[in-house]
Short mmCIF file of C-alpha atoms in Angstrom, two decimals:
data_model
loop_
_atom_site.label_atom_id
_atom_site.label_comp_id
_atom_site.label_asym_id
_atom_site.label_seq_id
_atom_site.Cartn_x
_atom_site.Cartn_y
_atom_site.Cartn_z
CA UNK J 1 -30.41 -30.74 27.66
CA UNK J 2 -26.91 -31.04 26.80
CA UNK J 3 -28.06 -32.44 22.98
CA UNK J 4 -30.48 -29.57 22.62
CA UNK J 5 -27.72 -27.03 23.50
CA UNK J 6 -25.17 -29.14 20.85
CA UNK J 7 -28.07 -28.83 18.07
CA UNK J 8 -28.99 -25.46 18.72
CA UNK J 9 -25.04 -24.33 18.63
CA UNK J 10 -24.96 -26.38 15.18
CA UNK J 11 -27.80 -24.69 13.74
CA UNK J 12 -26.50 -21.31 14.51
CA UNK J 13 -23.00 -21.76 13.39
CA UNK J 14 -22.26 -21.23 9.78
CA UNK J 15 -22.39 -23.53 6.51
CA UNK J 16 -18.46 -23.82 7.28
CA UNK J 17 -17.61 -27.22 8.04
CA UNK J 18 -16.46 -27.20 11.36
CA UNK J 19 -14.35 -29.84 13.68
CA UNK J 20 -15.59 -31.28 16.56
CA UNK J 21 -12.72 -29.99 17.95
CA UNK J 22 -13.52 -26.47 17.16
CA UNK J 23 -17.04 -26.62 18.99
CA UNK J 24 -16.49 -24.31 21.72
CA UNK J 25 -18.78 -26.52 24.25
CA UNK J 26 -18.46 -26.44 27.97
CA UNK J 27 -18.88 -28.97 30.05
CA UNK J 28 -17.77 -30.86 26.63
CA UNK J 29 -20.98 -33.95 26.27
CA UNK J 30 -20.50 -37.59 26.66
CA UNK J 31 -20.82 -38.30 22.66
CA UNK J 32 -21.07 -35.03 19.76
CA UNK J 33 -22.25 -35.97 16.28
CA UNK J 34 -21.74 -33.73 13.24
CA UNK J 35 -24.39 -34.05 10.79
CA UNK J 36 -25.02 -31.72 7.90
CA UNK J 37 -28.50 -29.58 7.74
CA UNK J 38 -29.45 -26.69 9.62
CA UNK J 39 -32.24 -26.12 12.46
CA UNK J 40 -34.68 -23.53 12.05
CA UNK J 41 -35.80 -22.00 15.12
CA UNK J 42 -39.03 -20.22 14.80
CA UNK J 43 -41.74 -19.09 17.70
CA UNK J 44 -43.09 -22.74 18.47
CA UNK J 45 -39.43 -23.75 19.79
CA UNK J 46 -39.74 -24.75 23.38
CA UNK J 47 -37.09 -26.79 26.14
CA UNK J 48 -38.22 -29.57 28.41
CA UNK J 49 -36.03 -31.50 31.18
CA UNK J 50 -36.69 -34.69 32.04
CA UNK J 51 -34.09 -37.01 34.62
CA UNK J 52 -32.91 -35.53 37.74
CA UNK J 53 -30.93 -32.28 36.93
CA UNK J 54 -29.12 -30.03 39.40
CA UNK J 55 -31.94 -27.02 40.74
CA UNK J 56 -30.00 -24.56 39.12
CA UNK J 57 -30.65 -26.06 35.70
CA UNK J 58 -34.29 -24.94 35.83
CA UNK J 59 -32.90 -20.73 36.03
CA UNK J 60 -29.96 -21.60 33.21
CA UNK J 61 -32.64 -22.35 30.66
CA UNK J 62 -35.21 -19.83 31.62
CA UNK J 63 -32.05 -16.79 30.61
CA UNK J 64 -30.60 -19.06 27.91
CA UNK J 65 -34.52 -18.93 26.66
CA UNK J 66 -33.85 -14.87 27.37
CA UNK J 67 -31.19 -14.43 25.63
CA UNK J 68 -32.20 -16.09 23.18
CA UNK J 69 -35.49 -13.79 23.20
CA UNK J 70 -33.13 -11.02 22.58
CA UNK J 71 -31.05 -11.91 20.46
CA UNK J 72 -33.41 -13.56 17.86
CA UNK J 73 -36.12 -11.33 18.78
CA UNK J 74 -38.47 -13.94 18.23
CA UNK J 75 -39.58 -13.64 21.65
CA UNK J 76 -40.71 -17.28 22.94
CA UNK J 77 -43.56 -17.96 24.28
CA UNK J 78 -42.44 -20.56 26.90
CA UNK J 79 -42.00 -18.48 30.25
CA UNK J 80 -40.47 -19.65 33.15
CA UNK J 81 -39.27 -23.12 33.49
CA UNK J 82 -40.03 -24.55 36.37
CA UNK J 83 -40.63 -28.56 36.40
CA UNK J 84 -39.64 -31.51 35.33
CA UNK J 85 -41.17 -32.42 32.03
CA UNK J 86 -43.36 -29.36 31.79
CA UNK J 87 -43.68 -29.64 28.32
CA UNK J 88 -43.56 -33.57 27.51
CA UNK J 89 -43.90 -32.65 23.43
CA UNK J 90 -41.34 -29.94 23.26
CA UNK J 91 -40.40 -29.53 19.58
CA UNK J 92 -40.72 -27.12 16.72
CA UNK J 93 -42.50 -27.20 14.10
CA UNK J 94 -39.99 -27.54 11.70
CA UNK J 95 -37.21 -30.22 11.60
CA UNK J 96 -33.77 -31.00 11.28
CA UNK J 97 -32.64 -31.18 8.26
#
């Protein structure tokens, strides 16, 4: 989860080379990489959790999914997440780049 969130914030950021210090991230992750490219999101995108997260995780990504809904208004169609590993091939169809 918390790699997915650091990808998605470094696809949406701009072509500006930026810091790891200037990566407003909270809690900050274990290890942050900085490559160059960009991540497309499109329709297909789609978040799975796998290990043994907190209850409360499963309701953070359903609105982060929201907001993103909103904001891109690509309007996903993964609904609510609810399980463990509900979608064990959760990608999109393009790549990193």
């Amino acid at each position: 989860m918390k790699y997915l969130l650091v990808l998605l914030f470094a696809g949406l950021t701009s072509s500006a080379q930026v810091q790891k210090e200037q990566l407003n991230l909270m809690p900050w992750p274990q290890s942050v990489v900085l490559n160059d490219g960009n991540f497309a999101l499109n329709k297909n995108f789609k978040v799975n959790i796998t290990g043994n997260p907190n209850p409360r995780i499963f309701g953070g990504v359903t609105r982060f999914l929201r907001r993103l809904d909103g904001r891109t208004g690509m309007f996903f169609s993964q609904g609510f997440i609810t399980k463990l590993n509900e979608v064990p091939a959760s990608r999109t169809s393009n790549q990193l780049h």
